[in-house]
C-alpha atoms as a printed R data frame, in Angstrom:
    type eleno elety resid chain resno       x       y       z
1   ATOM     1    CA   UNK     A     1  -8.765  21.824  -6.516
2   ATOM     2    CA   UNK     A     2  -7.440  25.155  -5.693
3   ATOM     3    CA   UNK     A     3  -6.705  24.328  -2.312
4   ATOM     4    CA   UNK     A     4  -4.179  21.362  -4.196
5   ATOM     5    CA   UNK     A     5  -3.486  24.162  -6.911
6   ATOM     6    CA   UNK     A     6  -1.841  26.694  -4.031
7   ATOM     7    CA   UNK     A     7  -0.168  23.725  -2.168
8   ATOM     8    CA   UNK     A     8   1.770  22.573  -5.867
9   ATOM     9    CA   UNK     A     9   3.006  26.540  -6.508
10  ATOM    10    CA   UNK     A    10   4.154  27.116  -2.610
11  ATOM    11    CA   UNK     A    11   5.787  23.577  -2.663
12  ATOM    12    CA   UNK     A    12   7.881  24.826  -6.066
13  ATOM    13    CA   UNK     A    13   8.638  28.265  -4.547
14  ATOM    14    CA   UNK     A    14   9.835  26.631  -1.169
15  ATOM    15    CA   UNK     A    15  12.016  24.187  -4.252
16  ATOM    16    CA   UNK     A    16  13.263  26.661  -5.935
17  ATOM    17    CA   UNK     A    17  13.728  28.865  -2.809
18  ATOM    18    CA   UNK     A    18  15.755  25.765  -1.248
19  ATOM    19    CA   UNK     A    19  17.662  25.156  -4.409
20  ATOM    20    CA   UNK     A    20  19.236  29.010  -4.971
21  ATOM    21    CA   UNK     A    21  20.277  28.394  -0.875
22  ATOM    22    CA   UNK     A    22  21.683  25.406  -1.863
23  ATOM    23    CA   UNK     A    23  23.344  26.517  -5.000
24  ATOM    24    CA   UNK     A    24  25.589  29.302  -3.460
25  ATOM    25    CA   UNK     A    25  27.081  26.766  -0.973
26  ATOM    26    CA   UNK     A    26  30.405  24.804  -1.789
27  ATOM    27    CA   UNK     A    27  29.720  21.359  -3.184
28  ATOM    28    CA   UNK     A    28  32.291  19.862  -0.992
29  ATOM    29    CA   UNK     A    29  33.746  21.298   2.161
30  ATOM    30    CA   UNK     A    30  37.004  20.282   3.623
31  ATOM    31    CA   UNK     A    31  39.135  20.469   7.212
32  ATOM    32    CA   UNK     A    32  42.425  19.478   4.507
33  ATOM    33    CA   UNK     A    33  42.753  16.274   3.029
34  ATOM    34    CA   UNK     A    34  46.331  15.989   5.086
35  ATOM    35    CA   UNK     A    35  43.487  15.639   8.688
36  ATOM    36    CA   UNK     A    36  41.474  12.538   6.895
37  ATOM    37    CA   UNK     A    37  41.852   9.294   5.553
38  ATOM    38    CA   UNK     A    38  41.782   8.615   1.891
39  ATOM    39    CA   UNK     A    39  39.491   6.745   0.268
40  ATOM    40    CA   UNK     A    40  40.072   5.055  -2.773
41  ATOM    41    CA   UNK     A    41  38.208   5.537  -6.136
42  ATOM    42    CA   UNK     A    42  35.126   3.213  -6.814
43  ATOM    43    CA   UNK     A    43  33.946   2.002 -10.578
44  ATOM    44    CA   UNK     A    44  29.800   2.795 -11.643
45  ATOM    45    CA   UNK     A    45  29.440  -0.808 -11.982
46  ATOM    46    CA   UNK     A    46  30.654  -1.742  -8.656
47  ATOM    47    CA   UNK     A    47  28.657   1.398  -7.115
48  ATOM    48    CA   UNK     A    48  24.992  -0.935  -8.247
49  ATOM    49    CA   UNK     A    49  26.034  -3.745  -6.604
50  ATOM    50    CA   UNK     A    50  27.872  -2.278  -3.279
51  ATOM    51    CA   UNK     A    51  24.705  -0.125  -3.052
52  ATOM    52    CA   UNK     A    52  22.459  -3.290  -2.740
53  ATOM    53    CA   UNK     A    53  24.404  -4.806  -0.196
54  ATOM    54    CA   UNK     A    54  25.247  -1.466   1.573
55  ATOM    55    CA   UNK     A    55  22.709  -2.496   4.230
56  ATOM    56    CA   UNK     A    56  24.447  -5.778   4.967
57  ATOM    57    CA   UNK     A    57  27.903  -4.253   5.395
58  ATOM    58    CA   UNK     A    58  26.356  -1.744   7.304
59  ATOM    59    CA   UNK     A    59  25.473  -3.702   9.868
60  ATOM    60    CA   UNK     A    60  27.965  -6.036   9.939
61  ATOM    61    CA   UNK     A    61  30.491  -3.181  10.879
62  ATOM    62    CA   UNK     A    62  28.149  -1.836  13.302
63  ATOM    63    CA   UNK     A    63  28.741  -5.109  14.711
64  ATOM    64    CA   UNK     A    64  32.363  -5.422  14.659
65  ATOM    65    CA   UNK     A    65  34.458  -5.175  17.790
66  ATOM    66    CA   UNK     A    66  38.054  -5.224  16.893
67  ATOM    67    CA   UNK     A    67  38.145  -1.966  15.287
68  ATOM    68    CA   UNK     A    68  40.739   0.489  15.309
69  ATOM    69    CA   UNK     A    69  40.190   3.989  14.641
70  ATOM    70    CA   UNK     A    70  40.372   4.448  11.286
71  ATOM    71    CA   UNK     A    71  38.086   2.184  10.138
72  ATOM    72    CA   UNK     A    72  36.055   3.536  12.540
73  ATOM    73    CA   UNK     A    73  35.930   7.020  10.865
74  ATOM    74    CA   UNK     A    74  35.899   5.391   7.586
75  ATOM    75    CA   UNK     A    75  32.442   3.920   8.799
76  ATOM    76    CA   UNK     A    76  31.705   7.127  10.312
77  ATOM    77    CA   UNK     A    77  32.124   8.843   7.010
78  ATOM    78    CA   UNK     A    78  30.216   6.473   5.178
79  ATOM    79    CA   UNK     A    79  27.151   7.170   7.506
80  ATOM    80    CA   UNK     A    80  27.736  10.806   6.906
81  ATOM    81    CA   UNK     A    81  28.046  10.643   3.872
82  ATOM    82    CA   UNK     A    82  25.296   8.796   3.006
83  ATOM    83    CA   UNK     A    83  22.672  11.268   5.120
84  ATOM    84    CA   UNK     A    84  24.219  13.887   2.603
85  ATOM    85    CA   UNK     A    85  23.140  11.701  -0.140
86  ATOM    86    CA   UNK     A    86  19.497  11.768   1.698
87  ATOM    87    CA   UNK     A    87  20.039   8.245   2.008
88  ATOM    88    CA   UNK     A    88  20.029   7.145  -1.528
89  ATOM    89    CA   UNK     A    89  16.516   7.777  -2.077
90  ATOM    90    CA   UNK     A    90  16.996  10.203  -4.944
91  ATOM    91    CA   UNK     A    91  15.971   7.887  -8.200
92  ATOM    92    CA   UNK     A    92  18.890   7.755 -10.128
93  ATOM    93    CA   UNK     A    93  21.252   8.836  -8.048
94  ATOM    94    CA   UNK     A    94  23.332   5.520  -8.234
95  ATOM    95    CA   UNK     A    95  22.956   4.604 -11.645
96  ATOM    96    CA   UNK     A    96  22.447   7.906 -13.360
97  ATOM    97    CA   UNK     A    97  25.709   9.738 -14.185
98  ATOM    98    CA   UNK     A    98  23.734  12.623 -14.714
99  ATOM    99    CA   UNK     A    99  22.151  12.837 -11.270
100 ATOM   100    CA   UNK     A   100  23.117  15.601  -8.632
101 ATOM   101    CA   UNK     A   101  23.424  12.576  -6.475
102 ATOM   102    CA   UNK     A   102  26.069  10.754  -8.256
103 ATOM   103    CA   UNK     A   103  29.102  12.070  -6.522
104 ATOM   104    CA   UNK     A   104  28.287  11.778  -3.288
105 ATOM   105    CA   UNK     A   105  26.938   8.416  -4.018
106 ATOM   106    CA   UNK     A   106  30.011   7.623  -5.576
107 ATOM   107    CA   UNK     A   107  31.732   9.273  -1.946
108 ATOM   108    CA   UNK     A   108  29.682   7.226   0.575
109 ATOM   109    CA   UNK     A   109  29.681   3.607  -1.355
110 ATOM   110    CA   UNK     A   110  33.507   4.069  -1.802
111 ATOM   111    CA   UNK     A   111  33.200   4.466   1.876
112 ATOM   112    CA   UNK     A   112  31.461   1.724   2.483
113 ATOM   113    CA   UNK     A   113  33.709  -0.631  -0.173
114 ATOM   114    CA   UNK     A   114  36.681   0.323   2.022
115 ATOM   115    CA   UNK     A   115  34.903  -0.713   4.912
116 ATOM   116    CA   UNK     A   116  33.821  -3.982   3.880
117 ATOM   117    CA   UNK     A   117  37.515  -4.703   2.580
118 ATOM   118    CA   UNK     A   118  38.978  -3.877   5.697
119 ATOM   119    CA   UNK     A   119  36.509  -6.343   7.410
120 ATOM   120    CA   UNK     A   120  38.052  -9.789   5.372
121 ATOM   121    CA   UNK     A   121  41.179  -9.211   7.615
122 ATOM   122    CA   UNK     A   122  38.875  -8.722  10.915
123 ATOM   123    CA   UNK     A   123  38.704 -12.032  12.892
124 ATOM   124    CA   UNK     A   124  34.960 -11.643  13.563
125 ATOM   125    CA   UNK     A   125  33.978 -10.576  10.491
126 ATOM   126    CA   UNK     A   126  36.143 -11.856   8.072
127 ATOM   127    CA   UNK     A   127  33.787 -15.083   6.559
128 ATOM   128    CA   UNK     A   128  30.818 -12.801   6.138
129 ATOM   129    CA   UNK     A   129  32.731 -10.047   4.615
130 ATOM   130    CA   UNK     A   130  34.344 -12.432   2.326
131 ATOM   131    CA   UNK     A   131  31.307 -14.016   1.239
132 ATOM   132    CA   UNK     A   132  29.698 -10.641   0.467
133 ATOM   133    CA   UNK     A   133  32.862  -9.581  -1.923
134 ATOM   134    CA   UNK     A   134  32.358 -12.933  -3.032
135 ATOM   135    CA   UNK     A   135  28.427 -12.282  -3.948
136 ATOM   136    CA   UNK     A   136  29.826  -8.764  -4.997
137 ATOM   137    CA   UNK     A   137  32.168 -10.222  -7.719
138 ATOM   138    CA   UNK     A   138  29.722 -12.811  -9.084
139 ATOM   139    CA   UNK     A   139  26.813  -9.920  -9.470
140 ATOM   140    CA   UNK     A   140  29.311  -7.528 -11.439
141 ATOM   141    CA   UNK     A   141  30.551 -10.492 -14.002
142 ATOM   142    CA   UNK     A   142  26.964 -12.184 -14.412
143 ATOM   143    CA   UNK     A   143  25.755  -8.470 -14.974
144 ATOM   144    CA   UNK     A   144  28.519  -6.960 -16.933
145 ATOM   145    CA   UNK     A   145  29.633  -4.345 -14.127
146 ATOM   146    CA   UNK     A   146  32.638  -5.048 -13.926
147 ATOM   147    CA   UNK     A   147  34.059  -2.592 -17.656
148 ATOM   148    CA   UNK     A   148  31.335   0.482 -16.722
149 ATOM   149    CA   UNK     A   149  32.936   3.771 -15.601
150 ATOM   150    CA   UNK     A   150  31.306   7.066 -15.530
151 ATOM   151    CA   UNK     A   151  33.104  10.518 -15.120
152 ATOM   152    CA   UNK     A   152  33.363   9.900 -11.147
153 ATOM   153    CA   UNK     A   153  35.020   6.874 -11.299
154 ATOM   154    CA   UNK     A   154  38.443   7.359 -10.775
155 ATOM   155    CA   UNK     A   155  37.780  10.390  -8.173
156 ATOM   156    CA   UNK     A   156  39.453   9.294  -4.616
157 ATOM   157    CA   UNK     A   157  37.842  10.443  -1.763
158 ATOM   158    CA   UNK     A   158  38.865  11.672   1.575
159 ATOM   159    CA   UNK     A   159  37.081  11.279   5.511
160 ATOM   160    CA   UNK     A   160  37.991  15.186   6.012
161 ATOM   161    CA   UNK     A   161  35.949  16.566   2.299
162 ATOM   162    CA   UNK     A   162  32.820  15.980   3.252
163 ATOM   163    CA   UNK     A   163  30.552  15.561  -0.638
164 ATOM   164    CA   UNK     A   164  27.361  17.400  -1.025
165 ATOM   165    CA   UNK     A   165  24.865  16.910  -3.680
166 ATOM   166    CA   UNK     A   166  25.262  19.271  -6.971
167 ATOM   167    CA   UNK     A   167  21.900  21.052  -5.546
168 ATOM   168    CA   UNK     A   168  22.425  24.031  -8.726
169 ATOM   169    CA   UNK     A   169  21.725  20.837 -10.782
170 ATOM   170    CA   UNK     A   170  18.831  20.144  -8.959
171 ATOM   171    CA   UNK     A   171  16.371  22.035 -12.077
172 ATOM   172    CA   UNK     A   172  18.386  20.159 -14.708
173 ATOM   173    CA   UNK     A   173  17.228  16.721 -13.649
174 ATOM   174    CA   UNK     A   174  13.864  16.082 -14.143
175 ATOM   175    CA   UNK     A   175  13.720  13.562 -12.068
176 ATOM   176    CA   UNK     A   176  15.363  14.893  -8.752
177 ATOM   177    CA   UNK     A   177  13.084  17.822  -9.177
178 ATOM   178    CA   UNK     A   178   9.966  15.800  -9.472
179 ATOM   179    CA   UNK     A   179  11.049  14.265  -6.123
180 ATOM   180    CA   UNK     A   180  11.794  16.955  -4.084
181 ATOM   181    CA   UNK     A   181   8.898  18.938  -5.397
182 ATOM   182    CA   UNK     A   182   6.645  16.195  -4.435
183 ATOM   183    CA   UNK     A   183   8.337  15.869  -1.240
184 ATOM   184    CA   UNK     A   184   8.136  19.375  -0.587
185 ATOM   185    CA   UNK     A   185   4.187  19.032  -1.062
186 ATOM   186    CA   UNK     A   186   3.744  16.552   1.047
187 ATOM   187    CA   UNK     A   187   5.164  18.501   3.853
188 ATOM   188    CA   UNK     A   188   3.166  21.493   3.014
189 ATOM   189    CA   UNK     A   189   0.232  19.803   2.418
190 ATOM   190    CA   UNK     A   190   0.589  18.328   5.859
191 ATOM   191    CA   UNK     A   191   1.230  21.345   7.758
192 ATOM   192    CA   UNK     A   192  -1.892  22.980   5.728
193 ATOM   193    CA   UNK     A   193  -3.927  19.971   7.202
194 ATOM   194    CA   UNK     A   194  -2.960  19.931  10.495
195 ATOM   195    CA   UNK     A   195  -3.423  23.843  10.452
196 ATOM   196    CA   UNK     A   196  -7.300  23.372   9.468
197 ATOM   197    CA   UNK     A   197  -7.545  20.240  12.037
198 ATOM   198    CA   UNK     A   198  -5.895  22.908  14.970
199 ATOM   199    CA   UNK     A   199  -8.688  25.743  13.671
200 ATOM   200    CA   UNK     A   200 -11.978  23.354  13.819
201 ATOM   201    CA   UNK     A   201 -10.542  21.769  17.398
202 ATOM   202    CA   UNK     A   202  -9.732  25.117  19.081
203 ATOM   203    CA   UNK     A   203 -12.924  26.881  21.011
């Protein structure tokens, strides 16, 4: 129990530690938006359902051969992006308007809208990106998506401003917190293991 005990207080020290790092830096950084390619807004509601079919689209660009070079660095960003967002594993951070997440959700699924539409004029890819806006459209009006906004909705985005998470929020939302400080448990609670395991196998 104490051994668990010291683990919980060094993983919210190494948190909090992380979090006042995190805090000081910009939450976006730019090269000028004049260097990029914009991006245009994307609603809350049609964040849920691009998010569920990110995957799909994903791929299907990755698959695509008769690209040009800006929807190439629109994918790019998307990708980026979307390792900022750690992935989209932070609960909430799609749905939650209140999330440190939300924005750069909102960045890397605009990212990956604009790369799906760009897709129904590709050759290739043109049928199964049309079916997917298709499936995309049908989810939003069968789920009443299609009328939510939140206050990130009508931000545009740009390949060159690069959109961090709100990391000074971090504290505020319970449920980000509870993630990462589990998360940064785990990680100390395997290095603490694998410590003992070197100790007892060493002569």
């Amino acid at each position: 129990m104490t051994n668990r005990r010291s683990i919980f207080i060094v993983a919210m020290i190494a948190v909090l530690q992380l979090w006042s790092v995190a805090a000081s830096a910009h939450q976006r950084s730019s090269s000028g938006p004049h260097t990029g390619i914009a991006i245009a807004e994307i609603s809350h509601g049609e964040m849920i359902m691009i998010a569920e079919y990110r995957d799909r689209i994903i791929d299907l660009a990755a698959r695509a051969t008769d690209t040009n070079e800006p929807f190439r660095r629109v994918l790019n960003y998307a990708q980026i992006q979307h390792a900022y967002c750690l992935w989209g594993k932070m609960p909430g951070g799609v749905t939650d308007e209140a999330s440190p997440f939300n924005e750069c959700s909102h960045a890397y699924l605009a990212a990956t809208k604009a790369v799906l539409l760009s897709m129904r004029g590709m050759g290739g890819e043109a049928v199964e990106a049309e079916a997917i806006v298709s499936a995309i459209d049908a989810g939003m009006v069968l789920r009443g998506l299609a009328l939510i906004t939140c206050q990130f909705s009508g931000e545009a985005f740009n390949t060159a401003d690069v959109v961090r998470p709100a990391w000074r929020d971090v504290p505020l939302h319970p449920a980000s917190m509870a993630t990462l400080t589990a998360l940064a448990a785990a990680i100390l609670a395997v290095f603490y293991c694998g410590r003992r395991l070197l100790r007892r196998i060493t002569p």
